[in-house]
PDB file of C-alpha atoms in Angstrom:
ATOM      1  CA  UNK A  71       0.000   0.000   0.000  1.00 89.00           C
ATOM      2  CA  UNK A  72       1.002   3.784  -0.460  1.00 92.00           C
ATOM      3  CA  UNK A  73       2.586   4.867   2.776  1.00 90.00           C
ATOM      4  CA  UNK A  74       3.778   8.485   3.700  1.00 89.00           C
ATOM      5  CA  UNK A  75       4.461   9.743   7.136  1.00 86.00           C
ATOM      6  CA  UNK A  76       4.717  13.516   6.398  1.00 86.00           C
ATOM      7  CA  UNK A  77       1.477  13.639   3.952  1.00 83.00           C
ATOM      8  CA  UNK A  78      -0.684  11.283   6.118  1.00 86.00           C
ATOM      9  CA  UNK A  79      -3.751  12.572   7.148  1.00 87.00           C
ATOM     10  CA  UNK A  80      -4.794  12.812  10.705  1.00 86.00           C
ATOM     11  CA  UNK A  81      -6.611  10.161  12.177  1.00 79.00           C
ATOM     12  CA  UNK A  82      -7.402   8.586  15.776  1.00 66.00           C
ATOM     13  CA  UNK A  83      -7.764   5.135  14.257  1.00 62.00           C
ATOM     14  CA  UNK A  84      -5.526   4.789  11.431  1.00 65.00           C
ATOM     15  CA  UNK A  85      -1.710   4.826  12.872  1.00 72.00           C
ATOM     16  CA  UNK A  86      -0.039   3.113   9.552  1.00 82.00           C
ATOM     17  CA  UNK A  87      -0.551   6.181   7.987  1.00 87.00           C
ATOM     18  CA  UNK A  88      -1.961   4.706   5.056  1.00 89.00           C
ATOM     19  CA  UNK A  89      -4.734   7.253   4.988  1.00 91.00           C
ATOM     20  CA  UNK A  90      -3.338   9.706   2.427  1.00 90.00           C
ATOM     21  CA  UNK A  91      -3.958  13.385   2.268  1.00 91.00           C
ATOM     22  CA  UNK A  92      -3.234  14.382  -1.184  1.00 91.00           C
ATOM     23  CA  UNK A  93      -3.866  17.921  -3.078  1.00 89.00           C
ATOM     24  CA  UNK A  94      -1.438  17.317  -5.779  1.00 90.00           C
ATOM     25  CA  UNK A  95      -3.710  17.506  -8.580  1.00 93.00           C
ATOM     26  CA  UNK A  96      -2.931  17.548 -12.448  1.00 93.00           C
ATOM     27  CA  UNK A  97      -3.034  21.326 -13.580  1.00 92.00           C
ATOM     28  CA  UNK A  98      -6.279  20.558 -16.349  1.00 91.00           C
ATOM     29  CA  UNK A  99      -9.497  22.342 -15.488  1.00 92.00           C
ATOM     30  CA  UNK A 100     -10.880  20.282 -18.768  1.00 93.00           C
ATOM     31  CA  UNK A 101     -10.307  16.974 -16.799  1.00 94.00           C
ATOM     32  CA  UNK A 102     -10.831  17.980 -13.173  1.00 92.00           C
ATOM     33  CA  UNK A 103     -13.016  21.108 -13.302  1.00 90.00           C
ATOM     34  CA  UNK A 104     -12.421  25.161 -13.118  1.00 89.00           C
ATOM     35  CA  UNK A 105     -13.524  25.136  -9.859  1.00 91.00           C
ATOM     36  CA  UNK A 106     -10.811  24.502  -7.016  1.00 91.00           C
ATOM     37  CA  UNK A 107     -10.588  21.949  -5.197  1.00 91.00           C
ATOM     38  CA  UNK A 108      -9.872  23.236  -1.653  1.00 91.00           C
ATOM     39  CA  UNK A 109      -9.724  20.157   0.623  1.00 92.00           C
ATOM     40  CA  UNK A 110      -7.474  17.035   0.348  1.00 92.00           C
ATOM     41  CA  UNK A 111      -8.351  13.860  -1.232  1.00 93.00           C
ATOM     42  CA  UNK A 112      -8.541  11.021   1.209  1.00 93.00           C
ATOM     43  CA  UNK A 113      -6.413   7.909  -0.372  1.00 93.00           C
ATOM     44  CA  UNK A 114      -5.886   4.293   1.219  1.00 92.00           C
ATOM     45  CA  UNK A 115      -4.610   1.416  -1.327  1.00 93.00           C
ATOM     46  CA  UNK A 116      -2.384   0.606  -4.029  1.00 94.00           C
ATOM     47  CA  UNK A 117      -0.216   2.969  -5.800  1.00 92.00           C
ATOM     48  CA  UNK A 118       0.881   2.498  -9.585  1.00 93.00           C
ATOM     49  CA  UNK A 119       3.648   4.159 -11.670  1.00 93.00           C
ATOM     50  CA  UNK A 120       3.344   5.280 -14.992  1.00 93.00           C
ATOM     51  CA  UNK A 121       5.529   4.147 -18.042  1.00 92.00           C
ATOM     52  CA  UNK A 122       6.744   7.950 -19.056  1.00 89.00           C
ATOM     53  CA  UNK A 123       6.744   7.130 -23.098  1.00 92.00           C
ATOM     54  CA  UNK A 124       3.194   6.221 -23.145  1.00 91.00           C
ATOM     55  CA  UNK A 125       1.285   9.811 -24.165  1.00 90.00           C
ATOM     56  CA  UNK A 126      -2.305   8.118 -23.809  1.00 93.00           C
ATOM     57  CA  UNK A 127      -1.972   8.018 -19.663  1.00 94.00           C
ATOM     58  CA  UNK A 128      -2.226  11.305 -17.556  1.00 93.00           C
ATOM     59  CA  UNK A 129      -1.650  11.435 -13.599  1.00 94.00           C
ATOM     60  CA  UNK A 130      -4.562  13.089 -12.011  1.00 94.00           C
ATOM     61  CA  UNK A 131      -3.582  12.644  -8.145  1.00 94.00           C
ATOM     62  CA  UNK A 132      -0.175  12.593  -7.289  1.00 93.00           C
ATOM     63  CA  UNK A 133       1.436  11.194  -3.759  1.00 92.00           C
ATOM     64  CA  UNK A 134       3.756  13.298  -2.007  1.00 90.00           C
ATOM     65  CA  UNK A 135       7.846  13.012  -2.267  1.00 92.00           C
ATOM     66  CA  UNK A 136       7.781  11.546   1.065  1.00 90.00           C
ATOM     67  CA  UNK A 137       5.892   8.471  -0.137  1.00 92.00           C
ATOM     68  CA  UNK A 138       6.599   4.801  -0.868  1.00 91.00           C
ATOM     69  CA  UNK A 139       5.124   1.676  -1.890  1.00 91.00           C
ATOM     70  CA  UNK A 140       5.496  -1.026   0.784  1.00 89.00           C
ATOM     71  CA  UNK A 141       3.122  -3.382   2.756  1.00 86.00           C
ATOM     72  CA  UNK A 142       2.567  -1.787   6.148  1.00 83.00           C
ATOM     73  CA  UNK A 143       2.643  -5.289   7.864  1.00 82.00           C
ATOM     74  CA  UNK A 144       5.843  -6.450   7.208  1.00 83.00           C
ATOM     75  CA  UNK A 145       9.456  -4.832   7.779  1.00 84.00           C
ATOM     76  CA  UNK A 146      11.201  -3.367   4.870  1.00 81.00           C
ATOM     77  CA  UNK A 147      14.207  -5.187   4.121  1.00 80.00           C
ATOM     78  CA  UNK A 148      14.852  -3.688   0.850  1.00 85.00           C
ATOM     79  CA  UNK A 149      14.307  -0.217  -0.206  1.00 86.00           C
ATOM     80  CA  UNK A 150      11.088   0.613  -2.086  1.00 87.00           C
ATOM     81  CA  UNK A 151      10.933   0.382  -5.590  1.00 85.00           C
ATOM     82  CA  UNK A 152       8.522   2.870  -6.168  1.00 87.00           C
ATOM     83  CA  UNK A 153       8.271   6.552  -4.086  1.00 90.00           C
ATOM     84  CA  UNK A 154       7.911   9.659  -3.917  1.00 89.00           C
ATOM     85  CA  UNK A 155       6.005  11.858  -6.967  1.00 89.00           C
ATOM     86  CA  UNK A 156       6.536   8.988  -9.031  1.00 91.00           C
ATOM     87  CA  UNK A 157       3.679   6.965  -7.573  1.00 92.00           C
ATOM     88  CA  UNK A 158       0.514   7.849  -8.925  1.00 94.00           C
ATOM     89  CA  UNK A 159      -3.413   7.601  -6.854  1.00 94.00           C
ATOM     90  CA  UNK A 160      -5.138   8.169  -9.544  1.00 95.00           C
ATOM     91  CA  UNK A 161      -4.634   8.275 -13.345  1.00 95.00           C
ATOM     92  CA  UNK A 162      -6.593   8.264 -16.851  1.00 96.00           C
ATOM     93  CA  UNK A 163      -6.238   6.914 -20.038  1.00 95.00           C
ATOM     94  CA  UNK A 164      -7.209   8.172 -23.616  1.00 94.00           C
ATOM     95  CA  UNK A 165      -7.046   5.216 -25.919  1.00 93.00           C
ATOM     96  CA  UNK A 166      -6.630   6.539 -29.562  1.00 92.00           C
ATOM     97  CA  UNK A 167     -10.421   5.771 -30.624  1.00 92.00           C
ATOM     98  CA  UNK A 168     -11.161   8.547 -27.887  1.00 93.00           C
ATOM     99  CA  UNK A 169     -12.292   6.100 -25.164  1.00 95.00           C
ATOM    100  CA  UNK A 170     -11.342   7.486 -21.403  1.00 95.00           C
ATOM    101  CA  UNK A 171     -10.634   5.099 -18.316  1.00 95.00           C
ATOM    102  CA  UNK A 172      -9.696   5.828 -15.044  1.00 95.00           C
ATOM    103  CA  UNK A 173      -7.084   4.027 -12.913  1.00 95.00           C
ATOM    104  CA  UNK A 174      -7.119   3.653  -8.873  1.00 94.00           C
ATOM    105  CA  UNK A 175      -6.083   0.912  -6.659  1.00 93.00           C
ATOM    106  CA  UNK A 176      -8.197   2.703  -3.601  1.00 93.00           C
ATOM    107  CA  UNK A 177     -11.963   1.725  -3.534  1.00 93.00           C
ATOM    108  CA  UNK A 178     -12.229   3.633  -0.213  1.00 92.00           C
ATOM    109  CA  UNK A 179     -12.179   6.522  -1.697  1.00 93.00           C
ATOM    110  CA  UNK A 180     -15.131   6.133  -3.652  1.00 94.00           C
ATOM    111  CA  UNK A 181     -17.272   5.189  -0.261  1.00 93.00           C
ATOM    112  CA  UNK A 182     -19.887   7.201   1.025  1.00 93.00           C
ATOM    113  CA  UNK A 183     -17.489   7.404   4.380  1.00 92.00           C
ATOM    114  CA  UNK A 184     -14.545   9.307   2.993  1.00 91.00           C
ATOM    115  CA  UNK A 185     -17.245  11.414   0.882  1.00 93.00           C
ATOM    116  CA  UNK A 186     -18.734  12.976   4.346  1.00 92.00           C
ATOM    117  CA  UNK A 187     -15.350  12.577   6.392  1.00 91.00           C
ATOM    118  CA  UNK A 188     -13.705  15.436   7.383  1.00 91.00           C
ATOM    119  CA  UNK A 189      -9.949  15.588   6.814  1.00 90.00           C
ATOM    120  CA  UNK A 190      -6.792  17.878   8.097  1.00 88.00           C
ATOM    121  CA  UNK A 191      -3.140  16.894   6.610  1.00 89.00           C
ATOM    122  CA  UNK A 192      -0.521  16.406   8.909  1.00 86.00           C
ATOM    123  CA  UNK A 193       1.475  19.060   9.267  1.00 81.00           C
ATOM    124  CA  UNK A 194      -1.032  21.357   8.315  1.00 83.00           C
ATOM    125  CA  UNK A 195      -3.434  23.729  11.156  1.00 83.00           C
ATOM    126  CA  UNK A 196      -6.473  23.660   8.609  1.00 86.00           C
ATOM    127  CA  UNK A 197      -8.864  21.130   9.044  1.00 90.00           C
ATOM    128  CA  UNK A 198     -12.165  20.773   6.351  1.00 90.00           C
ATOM    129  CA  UNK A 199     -14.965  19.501   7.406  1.00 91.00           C
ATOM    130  CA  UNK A 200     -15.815  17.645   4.218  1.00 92.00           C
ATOM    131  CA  UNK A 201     -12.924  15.746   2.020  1.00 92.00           C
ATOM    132  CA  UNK A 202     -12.517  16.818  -1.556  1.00 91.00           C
ATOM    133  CA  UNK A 203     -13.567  13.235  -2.931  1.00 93.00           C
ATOM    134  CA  UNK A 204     -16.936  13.946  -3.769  1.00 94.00           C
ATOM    135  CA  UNK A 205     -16.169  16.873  -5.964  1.00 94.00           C
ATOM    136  CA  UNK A 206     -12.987  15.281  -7.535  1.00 94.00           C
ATOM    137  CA  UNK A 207     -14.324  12.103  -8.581  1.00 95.00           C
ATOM    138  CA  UNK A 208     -17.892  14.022  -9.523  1.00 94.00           C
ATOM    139  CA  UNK A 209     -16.154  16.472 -11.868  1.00 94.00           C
ATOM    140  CA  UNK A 210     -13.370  13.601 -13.085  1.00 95.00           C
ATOM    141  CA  UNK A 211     -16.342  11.558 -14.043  1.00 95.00           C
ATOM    142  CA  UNK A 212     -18.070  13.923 -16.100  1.00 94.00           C
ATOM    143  CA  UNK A 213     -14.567  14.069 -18.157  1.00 94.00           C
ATOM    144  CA  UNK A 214     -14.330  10.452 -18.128  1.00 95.00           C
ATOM    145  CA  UNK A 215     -18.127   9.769 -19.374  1.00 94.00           C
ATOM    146  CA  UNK A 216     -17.732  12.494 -22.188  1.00 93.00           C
ATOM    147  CA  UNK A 217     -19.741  15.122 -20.313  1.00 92.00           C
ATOM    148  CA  UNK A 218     -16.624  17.284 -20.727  1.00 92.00           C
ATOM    149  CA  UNK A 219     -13.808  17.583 -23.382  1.00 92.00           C
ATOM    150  CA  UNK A 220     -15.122  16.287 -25.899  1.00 95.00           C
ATOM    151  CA  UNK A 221     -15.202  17.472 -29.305  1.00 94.00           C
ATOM    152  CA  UNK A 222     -16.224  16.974 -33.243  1.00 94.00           C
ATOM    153  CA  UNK A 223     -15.556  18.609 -36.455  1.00 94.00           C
ATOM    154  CA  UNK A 224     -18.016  18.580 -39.165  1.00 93.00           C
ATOM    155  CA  UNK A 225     -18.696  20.401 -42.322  1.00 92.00           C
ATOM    156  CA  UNK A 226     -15.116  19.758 -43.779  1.00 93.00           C
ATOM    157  CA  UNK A 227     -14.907  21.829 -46.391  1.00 92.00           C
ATOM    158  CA  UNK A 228     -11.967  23.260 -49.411  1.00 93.00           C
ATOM    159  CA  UNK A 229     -12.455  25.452 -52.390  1.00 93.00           C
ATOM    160  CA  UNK A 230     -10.667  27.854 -54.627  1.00 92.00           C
ATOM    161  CA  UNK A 231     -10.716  31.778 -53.655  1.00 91.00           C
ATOM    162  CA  UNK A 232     -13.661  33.021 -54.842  1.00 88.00           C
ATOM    163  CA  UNK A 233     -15.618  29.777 -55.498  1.00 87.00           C
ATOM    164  CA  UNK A 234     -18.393  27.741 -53.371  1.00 86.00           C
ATOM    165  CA  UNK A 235     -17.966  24.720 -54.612  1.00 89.00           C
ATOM    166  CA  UNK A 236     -15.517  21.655 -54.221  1.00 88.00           C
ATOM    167  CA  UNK A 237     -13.288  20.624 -56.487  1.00 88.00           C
ATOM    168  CA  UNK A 238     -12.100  17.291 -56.741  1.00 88.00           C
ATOM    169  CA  UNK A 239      -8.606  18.440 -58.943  1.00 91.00           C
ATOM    170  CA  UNK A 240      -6.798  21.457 -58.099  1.00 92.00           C
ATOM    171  CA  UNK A 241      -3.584  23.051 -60.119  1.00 92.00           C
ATOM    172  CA  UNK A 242      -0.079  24.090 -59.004  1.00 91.00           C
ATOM    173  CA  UNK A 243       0.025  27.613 -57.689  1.00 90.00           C
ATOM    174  CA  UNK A 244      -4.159  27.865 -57.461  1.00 91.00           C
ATOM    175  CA  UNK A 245      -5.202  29.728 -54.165  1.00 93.00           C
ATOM    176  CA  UNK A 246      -7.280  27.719 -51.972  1.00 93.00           C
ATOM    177  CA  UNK A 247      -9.408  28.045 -48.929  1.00 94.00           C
ATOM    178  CA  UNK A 248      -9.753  25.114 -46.048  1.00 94.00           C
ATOM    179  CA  UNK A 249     -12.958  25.304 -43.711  1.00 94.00           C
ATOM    180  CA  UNK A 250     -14.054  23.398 -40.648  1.00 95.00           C
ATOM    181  CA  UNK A 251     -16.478  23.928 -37.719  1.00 95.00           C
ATOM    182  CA  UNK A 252     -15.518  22.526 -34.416  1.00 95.00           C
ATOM    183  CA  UNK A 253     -17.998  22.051 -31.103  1.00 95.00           C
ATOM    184  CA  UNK A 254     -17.678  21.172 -27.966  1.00 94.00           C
ATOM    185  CA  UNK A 255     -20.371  19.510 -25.659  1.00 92.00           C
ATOM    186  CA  UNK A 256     -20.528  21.516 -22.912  1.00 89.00           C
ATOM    187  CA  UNK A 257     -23.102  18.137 -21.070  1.00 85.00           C
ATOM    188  CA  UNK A 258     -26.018  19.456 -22.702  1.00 89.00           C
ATOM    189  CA  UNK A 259     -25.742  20.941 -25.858  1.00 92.00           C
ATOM    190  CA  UNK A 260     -22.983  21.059 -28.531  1.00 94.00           C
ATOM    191  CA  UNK A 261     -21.233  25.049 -28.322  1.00 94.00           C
ATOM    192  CA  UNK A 262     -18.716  26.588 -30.804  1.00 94.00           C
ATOM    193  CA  UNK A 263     -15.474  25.524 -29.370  1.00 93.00           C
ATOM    194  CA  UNK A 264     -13.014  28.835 -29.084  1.00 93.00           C
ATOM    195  CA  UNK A 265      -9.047  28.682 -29.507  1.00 92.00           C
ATOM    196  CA  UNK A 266      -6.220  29.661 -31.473  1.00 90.00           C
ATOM    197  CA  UNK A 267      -3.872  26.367 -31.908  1.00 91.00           C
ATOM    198  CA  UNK A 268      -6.107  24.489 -34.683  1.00 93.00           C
ATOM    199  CA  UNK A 269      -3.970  23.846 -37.463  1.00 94.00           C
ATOM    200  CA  UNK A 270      -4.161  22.724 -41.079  1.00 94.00           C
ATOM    201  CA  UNK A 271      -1.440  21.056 -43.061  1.00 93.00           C
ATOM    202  CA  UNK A 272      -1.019  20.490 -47.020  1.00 92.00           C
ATOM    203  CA  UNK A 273       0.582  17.235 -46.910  1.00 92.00           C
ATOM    204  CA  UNK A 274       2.405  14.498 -49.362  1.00 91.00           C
ATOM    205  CA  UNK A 275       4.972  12.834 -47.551  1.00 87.00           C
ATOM    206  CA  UNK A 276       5.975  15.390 -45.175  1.00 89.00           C
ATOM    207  CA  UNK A 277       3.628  19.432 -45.100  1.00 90.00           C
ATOM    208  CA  UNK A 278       4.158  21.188 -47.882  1.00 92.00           C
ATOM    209  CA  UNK A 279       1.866  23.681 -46.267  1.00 92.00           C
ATOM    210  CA  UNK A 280       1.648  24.632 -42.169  1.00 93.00           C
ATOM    211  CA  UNK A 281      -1.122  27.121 -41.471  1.00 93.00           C
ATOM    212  CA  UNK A 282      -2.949  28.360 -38.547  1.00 94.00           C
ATOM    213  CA  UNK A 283      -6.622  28.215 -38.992  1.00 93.00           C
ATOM    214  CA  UNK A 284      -7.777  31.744 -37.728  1.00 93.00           C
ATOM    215  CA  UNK A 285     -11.471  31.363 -36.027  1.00 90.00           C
ATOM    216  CA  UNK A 286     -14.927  33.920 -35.970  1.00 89.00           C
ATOM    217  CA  UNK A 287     -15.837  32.622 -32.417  1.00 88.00           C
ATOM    218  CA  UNK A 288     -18.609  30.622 -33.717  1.00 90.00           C
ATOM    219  CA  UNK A 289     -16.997  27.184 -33.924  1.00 90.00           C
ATOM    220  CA  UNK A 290     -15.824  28.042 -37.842  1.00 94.00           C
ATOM    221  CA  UNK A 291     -12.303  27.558 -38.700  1.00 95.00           C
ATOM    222  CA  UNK A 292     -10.376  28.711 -41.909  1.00 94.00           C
ATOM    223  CA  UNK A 293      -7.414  29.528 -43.679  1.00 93.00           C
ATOM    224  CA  UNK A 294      -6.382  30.209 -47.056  1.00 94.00           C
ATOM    225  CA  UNK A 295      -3.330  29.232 -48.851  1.00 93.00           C
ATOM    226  CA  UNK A 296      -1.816  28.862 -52.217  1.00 93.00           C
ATOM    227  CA  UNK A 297      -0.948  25.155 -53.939  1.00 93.00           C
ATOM    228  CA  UNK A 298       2.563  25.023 -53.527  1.00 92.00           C
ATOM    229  CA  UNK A 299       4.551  24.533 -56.786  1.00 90.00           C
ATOM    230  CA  UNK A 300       4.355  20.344 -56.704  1.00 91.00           C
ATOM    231  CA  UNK A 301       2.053  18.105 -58.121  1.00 91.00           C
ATOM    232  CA  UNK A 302       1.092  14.774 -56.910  1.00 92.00           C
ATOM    233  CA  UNK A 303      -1.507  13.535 -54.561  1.00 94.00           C
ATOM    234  CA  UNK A 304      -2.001  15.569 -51.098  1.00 93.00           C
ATOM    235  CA  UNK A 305      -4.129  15.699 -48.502  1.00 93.00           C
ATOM    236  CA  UNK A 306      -5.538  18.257 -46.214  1.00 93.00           C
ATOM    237  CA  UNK A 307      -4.699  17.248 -42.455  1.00 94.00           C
ATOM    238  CA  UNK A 308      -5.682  18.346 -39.114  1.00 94.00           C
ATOM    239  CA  UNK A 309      -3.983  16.145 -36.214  1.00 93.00           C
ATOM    240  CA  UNK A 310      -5.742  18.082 -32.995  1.00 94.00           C
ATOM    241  CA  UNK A 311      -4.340  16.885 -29.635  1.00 93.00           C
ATOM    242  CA  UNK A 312      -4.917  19.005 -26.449  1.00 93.00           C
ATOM    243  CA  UNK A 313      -4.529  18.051 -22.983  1.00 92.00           C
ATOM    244  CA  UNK A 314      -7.820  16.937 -22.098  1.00 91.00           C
ATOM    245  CA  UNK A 315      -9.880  17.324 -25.250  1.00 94.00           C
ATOM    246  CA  UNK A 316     -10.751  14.439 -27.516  1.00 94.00           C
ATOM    247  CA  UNK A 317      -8.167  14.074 -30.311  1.00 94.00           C
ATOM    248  CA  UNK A 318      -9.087  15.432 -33.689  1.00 94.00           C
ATOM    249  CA  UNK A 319      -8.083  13.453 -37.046  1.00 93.00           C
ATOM    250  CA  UNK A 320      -8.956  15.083 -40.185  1.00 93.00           C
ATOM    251  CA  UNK A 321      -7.997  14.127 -43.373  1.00 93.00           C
ATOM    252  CA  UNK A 322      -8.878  14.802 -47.174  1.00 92.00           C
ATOM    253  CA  UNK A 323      -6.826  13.511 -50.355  1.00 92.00           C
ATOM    254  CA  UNK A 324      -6.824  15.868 -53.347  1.00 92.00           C
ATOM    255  CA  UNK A 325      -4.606  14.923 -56.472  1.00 94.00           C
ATOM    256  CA  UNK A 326      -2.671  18.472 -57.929  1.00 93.00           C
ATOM    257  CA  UNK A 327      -1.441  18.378 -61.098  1.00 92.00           C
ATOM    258  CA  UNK A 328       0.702  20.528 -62.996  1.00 91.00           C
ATOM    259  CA  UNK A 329       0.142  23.405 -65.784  1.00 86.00           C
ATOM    260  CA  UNK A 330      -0.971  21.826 -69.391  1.00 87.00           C
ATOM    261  CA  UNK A 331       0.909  22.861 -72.299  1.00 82.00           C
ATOM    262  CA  UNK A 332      -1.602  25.949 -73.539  1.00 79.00           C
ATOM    263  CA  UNK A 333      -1.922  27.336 -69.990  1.00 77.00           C
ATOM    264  CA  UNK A 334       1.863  28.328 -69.540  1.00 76.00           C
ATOM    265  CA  UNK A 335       2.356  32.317 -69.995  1.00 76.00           C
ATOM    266  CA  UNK A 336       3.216  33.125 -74.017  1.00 75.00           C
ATOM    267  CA  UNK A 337       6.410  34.861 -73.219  1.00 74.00           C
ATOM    268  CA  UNK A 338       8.485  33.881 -69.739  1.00 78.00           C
ATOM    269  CA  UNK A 339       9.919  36.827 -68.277  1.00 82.00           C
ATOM    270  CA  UNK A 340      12.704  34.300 -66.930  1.00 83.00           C
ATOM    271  CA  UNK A 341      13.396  33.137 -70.489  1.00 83.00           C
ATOM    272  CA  UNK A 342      14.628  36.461 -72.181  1.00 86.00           C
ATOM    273  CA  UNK A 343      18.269  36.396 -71.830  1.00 90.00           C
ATOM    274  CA  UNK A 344      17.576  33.104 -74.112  1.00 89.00           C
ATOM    275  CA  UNK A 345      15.072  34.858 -76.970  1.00 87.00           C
ATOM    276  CA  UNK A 346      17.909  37.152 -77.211  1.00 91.00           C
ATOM    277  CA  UNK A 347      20.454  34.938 -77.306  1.00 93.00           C
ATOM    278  CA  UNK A 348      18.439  33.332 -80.162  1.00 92.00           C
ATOM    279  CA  UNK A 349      17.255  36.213 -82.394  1.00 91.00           C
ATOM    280  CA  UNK A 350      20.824  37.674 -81.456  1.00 94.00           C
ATOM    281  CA  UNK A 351      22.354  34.820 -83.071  1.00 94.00           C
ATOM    282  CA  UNK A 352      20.088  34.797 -86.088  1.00 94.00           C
ATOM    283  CA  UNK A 353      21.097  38.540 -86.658  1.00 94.00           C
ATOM    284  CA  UNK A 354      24.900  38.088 -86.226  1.00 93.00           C
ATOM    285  CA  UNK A 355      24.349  34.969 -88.827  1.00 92.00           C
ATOM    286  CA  UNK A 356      22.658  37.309 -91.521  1.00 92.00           C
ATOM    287  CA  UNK A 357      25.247  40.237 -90.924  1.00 91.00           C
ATOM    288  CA  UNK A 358      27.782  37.935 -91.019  1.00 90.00           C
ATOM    289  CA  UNK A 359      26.111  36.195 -94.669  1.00 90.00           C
ATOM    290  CA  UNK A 360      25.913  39.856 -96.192  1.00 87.00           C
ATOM    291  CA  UNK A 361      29.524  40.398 -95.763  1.00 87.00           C
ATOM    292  CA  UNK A 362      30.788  37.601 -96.772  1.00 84.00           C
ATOM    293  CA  UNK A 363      28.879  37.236 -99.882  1.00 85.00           C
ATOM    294  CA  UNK A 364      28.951  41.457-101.075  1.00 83.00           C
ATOM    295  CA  UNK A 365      32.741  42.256 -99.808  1.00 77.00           C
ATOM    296  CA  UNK A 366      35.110  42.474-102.609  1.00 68.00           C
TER     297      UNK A 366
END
């Protein structure tokens, strides 16, 4: 069990002090709430550690750096293998389909007793008369059932500048616009979901294209861009991953091909020096054909 003797909290009948007192939550008001939590949460059971490459797994509820991982009956005759900050009371997973799970090895802290108990840390002169593990696991569980965080994107839409309507083949160098409106249920209703961090890419083997999509506070996304100066088959990405939030993966293919014989500009600006090099040629050939020929 998780054991700490300076983050304990105070009790006249446990004396193992495996009744923790913890406050370390994860800094997330999507997953835990904008309201603070003022009071400790009351912890007794198993601690787990989390594997530090995995990105799907969050700590929620931390133990203190005084803490270990021992059984309480028994003498230690080895150091702990697992203490301090790096045991975690409570943790989450969000699986890449979007499905949320929580993680605890204390089922005493979902009891109606630790709900109503008062607690005071040790160490600490405050005492509260209710514990904060009603209103922790209440506003954890609306993130964990979807009441919170979660979002979709619909009405995915791309276009030239100036046009409405979709085009399923788009040219080198044409100037495009990329659209999509993301919500966020808010537990009752879907709302426009507000932020500045949505991005688009124009992609065929690595972006071609990196924009920003700018937002008009209504859930409507979009940013316009010009075809970059490659053909081949793209696609129009957004990878969306916030802390919290439900991950976003967008994606459209679009083939681009290149300029067709009759729609390349009559005289390149690039291609001078050569026309004059040519027609300069042609008249050094006939000067040079006059002489010759009319010299005596």
């Amino acid at each position: 069990m998780v054991i700490d003797h300076t983050g304990y909290a105070v009790s006249e009948t446990e004396g193992d002090h495996t009744l923790i007192a913890s406050d370390d939550f994860i800094k997330s008001d999507v997953i835990i709430g904008s309201k603070k939590i003022e009071a400790p949460v009351l912890f007794q059971g198993i601690g787990h550690s989390l594997n530090p490459v995995n990105s799907l797994v969050l700590k929620v509820l931390s133990a203190s750096p005084s803490a270990y991982s021992a059984n309480p009956l028994s003498k230690l005759s080895t150091p702990p293998s697992l203490t301090g900050s790096a045991i975690s009371l409570v943790s989450v997973v969000q699986a890449r389909n979007n499905a949320r799970i929580l993680i605890t090895g204390s089922l005493s802290m979902f009891s109606n007793r630790f709900f109503r108990s008062g607690v005071q840390k040790s160490g600490s002169s405050t005492k509260y008369e209710k514990s904060g593990n009603e209103q922790f696991l209440t506003e954890l569980s609306k993130w964990i059932f979807h009441e919170r965080g979660h979002l979709k994107a619909v009405n995915v839409k791309h276009h030239k500048v100036g046009e409405t309507d979709e085009s399923a083949l788009y040219r080198i160098n044409d100037e495009l616009e990329y659209s999509v409106e993301i919500y966020e249920w808010s537990g009752t209703s879907w709302e426009p979901y507000v932020t500045d961090d949505v991005q688009v890419q124009f992609y065929m083997m690595s972006p071609y294209v990196l924009k920003t999509l700018s937002n008009d506070k209504k859930g409507l996304y979009s940013a316009s861009f010009k075809v970059p100066d490659v053909y081949g088959v793209f696609q129009f990405k957004v990878e969306y991953q916030k802390l919290g939030y439900t991950s976003l993966s967008l994606s459209k293919q679009i083939p681009v091909r290149p300029y067709r014989h009759n729609e390349y500009e009559r005289f390149i600006p690039t291609a001078y020096p050569y026309y004059g090099a040519a027609f300069s040629t042609m008249a050094g050939f006939f000067i040079f054909s006059f002489v010759h020929l009319y010299n005596k």
